[in-house]
Every structure is written in structure tokens, then in C-alpha cells.
C-alpha positions as a Markdown table, in Angstrom:
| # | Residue | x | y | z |
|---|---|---|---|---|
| 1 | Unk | 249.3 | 94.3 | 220.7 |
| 2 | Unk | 248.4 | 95.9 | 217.0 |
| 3 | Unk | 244.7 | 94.7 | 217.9 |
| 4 | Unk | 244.7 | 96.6 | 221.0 |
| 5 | Unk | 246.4 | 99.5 | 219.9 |
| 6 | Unk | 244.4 | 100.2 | 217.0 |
| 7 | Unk | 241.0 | 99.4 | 219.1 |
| 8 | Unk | 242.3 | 102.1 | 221.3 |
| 9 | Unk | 242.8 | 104.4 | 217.8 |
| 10 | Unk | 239.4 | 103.7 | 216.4 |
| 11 | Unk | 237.8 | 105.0 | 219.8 |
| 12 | Unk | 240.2 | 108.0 | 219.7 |
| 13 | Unk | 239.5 | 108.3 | 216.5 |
| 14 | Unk | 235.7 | 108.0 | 217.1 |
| 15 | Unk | 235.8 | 110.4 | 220.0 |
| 16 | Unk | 237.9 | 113.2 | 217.8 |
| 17 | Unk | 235.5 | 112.4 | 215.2 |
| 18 | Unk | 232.2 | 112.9 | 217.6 |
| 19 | Unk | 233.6 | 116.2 | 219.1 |
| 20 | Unk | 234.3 | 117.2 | 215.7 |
| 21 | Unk | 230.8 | 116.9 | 214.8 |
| 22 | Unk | 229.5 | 118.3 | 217.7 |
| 23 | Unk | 232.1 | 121.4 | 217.3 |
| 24 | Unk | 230.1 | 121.5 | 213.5 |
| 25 | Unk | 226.7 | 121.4 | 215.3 |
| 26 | Unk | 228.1 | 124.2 | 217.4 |
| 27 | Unk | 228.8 | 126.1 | 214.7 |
| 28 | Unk | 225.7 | 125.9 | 212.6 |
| 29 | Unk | 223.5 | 126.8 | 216.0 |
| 30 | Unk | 226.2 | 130.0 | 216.1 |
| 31 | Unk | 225.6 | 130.8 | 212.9 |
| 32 | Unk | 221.5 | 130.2 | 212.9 |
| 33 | Unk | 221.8 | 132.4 | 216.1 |
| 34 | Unk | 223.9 | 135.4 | 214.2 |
| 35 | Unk | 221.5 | 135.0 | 211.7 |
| 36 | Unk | 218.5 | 135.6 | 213.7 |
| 37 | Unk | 220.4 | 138.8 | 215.3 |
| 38 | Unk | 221.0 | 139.7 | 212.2 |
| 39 | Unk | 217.7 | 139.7 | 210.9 |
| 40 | Unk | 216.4 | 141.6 | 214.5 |
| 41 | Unk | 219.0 | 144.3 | 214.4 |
| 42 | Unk | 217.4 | 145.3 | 210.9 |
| 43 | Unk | 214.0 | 145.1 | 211.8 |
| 44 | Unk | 214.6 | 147.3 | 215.0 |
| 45 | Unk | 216.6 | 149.4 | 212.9 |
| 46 | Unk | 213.8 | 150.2 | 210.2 |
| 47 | Unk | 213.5 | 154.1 | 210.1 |
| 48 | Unk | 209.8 | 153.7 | 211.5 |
| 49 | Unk | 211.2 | 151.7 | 214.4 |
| 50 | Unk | 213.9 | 154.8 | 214.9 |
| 51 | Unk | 211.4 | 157.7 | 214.4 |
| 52 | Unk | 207.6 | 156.4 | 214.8 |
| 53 | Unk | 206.1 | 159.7 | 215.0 |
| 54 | Unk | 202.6 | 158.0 | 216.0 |
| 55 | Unk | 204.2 | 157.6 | 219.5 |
| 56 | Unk | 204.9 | 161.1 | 219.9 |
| 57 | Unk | 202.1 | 162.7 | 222.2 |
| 58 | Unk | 201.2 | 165.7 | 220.7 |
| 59 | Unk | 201.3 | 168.9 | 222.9 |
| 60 | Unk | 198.6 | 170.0 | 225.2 |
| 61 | Unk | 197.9 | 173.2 | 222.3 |
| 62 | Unk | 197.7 | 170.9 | 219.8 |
| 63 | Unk | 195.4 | 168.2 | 220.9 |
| 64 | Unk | 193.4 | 171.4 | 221.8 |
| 65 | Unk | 193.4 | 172.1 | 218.1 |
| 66 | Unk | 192.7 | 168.7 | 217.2 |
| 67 | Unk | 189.3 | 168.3 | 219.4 |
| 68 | Unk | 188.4 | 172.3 | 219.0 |
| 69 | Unk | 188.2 | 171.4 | 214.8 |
| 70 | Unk | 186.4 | 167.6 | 215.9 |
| 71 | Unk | 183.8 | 169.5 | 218.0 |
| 72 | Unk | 183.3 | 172.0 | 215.0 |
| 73 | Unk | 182.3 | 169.0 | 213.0 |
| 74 | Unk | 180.0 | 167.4 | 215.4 |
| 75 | Unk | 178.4 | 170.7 | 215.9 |
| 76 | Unk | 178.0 | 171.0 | 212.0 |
| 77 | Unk | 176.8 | 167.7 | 211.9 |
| 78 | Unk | 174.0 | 168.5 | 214.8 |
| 79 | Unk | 175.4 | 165.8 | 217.1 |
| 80 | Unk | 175.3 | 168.2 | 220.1 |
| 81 | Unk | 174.8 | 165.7 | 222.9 |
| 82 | Unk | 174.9 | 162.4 | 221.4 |
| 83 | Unk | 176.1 | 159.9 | 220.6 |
| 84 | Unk | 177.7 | 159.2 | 223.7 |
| 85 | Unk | 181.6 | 159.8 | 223.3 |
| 86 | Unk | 181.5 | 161.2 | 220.1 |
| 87 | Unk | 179.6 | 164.9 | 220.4 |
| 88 | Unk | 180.4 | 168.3 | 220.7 |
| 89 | Unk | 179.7 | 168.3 | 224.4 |
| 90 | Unk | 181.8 | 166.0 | 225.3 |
| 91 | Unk | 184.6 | 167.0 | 223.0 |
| 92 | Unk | 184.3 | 170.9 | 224.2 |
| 93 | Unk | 184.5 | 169.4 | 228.1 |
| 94 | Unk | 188.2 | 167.1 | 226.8 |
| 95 | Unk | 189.1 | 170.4 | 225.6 |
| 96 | Unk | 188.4 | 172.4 | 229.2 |
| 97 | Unk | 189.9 | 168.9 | 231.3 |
| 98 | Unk | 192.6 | 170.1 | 229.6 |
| 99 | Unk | 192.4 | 173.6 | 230.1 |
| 100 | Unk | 190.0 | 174.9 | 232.1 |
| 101 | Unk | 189.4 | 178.4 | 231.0 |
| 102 | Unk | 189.7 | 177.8 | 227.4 |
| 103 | Unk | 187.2 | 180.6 | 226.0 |
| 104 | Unk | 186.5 | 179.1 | 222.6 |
| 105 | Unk | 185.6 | 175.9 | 224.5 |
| 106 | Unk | 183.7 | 177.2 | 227.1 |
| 107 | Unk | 181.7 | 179.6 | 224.4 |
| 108 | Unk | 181.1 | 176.3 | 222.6 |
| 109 | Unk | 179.0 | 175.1 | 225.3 |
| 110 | Unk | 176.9 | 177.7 | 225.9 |
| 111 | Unk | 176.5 | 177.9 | 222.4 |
| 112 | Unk | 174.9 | 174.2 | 222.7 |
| 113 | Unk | 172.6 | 175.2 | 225.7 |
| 114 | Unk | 171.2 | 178.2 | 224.2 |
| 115 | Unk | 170.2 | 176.3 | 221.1 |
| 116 | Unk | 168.6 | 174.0 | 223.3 |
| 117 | Unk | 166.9 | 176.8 | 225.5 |
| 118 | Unk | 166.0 | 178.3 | 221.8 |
| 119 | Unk | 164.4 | 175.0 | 220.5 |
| 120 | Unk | 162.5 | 174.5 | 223.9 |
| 121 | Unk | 160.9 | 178.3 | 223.5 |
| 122 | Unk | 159.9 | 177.3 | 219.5 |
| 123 | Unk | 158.4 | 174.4 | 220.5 |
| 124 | Unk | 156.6 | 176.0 | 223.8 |
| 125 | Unk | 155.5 | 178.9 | 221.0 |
| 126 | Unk | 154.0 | 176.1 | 218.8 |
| 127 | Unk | 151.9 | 174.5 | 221.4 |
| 128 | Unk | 154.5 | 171.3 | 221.8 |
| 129 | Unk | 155.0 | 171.5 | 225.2 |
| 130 | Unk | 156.1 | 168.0 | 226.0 |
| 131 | Unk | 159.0 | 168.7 | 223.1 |
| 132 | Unk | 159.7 | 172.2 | 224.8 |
| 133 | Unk | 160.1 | 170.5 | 227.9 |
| 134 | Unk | 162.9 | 167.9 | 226.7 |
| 135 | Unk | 164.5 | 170.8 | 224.7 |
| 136 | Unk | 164.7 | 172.6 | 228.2 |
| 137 | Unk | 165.4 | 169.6 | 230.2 |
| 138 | Unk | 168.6 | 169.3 | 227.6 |
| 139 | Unk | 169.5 | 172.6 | 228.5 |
| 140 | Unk | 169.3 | 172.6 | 231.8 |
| 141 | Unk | 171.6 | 169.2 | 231.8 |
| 142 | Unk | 174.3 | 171.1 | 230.0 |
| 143 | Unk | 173.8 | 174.2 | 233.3 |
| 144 | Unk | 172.0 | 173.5 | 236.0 |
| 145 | Unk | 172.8 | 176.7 | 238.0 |
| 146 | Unk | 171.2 | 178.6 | 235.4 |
| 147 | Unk | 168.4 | 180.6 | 236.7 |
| 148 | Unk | 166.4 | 181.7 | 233.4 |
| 149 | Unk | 166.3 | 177.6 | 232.6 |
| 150 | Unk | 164.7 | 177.2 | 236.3 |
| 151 | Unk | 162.0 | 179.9 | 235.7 |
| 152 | Unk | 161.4 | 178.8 | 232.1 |
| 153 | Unk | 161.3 | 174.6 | 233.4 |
| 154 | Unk | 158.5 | 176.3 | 236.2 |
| 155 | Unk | 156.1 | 178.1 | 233.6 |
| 156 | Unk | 156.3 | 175.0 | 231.6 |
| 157 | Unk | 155.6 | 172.7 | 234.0 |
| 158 | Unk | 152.6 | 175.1 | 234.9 |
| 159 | Unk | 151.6 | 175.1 | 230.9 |
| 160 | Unk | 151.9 | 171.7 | 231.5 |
| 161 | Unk | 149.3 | 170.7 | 234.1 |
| 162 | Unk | 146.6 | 173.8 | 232.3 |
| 163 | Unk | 147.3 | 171.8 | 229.4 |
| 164 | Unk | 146.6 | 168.6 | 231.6 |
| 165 | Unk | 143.7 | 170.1 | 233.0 |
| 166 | Unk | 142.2 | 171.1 | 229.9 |
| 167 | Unk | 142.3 | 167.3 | 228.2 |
| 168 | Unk | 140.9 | 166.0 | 231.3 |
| 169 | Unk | 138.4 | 169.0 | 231.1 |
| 170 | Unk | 137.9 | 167.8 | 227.2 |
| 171 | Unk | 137.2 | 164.1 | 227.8 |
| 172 | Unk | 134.5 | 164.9 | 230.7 |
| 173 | Unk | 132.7 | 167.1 | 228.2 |
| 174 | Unk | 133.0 | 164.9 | 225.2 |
| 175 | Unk | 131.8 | 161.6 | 227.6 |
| 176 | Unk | 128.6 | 163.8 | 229.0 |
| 177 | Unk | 128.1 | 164.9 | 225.9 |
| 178 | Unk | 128.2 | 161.0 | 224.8 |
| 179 | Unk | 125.9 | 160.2 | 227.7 |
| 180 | Unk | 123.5 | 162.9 | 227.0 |
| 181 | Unk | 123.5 | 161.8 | 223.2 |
| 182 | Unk | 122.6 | 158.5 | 223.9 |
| 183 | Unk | 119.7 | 159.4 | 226.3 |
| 184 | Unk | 118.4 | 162.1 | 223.1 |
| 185 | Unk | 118.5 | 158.7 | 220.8 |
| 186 | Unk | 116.8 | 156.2 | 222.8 |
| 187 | Unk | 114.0 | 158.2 | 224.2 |
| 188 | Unk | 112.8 | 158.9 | 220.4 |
């Protein structure tokens, strides 16, 4: 009867001893758990994490600001119409998406086509017409109700084709005048 009674002690004993350990293992998993809460609740607690003021979204007015002063610098910089997404056209346009009427915005703009419409006469005035006409062309991208860019894109394109005319006129000349050389030199 000992025999059996103390078998039947060693398994209690055994079990008491197994949930005992697993009651330990319990707690170390608790306290790796609290630990890891722990270490969360400071990181989300951080002062950036409780004030970030990148997330803020600044107010309409002051991203106006923000791209009015960037289009200032692109204009300084002469990137009027390129590079694509990072010119003063494109920044003045942000700043009328976000309001249309915006004056300084608007003034910008045509500020940008008249140099363009300036250029294109300098050019025209120098005898550069294929430069005049990209200069206008610009322009007339920028505003293409504007009727002074039509009538100026029209006498150019007539400059053009006298201009045209003229070379072709040139080289029929200069080959006759080839031809008739060449007759002069071998009847002699």
C-alpha cells in the first residue's frame, strides 16, 4: 500500500510540479508581453509621435505663399516652361487650381508669355525666324485666345515662306550660274 500510495504522490507531485512550471512560463510570456507594451507606449508617446507638425497641411494662403516664393525662383532661374513639373508655369497654374483669381499668379503668367512674345519679336528683328517662331509658338501655348500672338504667328509664317522662296530662289541662281560656268570653262 506505501508503494501505491507514494506512486500516486510522485504523479501528484509531478503534475503540481508541471503546472507549476507551466504557471512560470506563463509568467515570463506576461512579462515579455508587458515588456513589449511597455516599450510601444514610449515610442508612441515620443513628443514627435504627439505633435508631428510635418502632418499638418498647411492652409490654403500658405501653400500659396510657399509656391508664389518657388515660382519666383524658377522665374529667377529662367526655368519658365521646363522642366516638366518643376517651372514657373506650372507652379503659377498650382497656385490659380487653388485659387482661381489670384492676381499675383495670374500676372505671373502673362509675365512668362510676354517674354516669350518679346524673345520671338528679337529674334524676328534679327533675321532668326525659325527661333522667332518657337519663341511665338511658346507664347501662344501659354494663351491661345490671344489675338496679337495669332496676327504675329501669320506675318511670320508669311516671313517664313518669302524667306523659303528666297533660298530656293538662291540655289537656282547659284546652280545656273554653276552650269553656265562650266559651259564658259570647257569651251576654252
Amino acid at each position: 500500500p506505501d508503494t501505491a500510495e507514494s506512486i500516486q504522490r510522485t504523479k501528484v507531485n509531478e503534475k503540481n510540479t508541471q503546472t507549476t512550471s507551466l504557471s512560470i512560463e506563463e509568467e515570463k510570456e506576461i512579462d515579455r508581453e508587458i515588456q513589449r507594451y511597455k516599450e510601444t507606449e514610449k515610442t508612441s508617446l515620443a513628443p514627435t509621435a504627439i505633435f508631428d507638425t510635418n502632418s499638418l497641411e498647411a492652409s490654403p494662403q500658405e501653400k500659396i505663399s510657399e509656391l508664389m516664393i518657388q515660382a519666383e525662383q524658377q522665374r529667377t532661374q529662367r526655368r519658365l516652361t521646363i522642366p516638366a513639373g518643376a517651372n514657373a508655369l506650372e507652379t503659377y497654374q498650382e497656385v490659380l487650381a487653388l485659387n482661381s483669381g489670384y492676381e499675383p499668379a495670374l500676372k505671373g503668367i502673362e509675365d512668362i508669355k510676354v517674354n516669350f512674345k518679346n524673345s520671338s519679336q528679337r529674334a524676328y528683328g534679327q533675321g532668326n525666324l525659325a527661333q522667332a517662331k518657337t519663341e511665338l509658338q511658346k507664347a501662344i501655348a501659354i494663351d491661345p485666345k490671344d489675338p496679337s500672338l495669332k496676327e504675329n504667328l501669320i506675318v511670320l509664317q508669311k516671313a517664313l515662306k518669302a524667306d523659303q522662296a528666297a533660298r530656293d530662289i538662291e540655289q537656282k541662281v547659284s546652280a545656273f550660274s554653276q552650269r553656265l560656268s562650266n559651259k564658259w570653262l570647257s569651251s576654252d
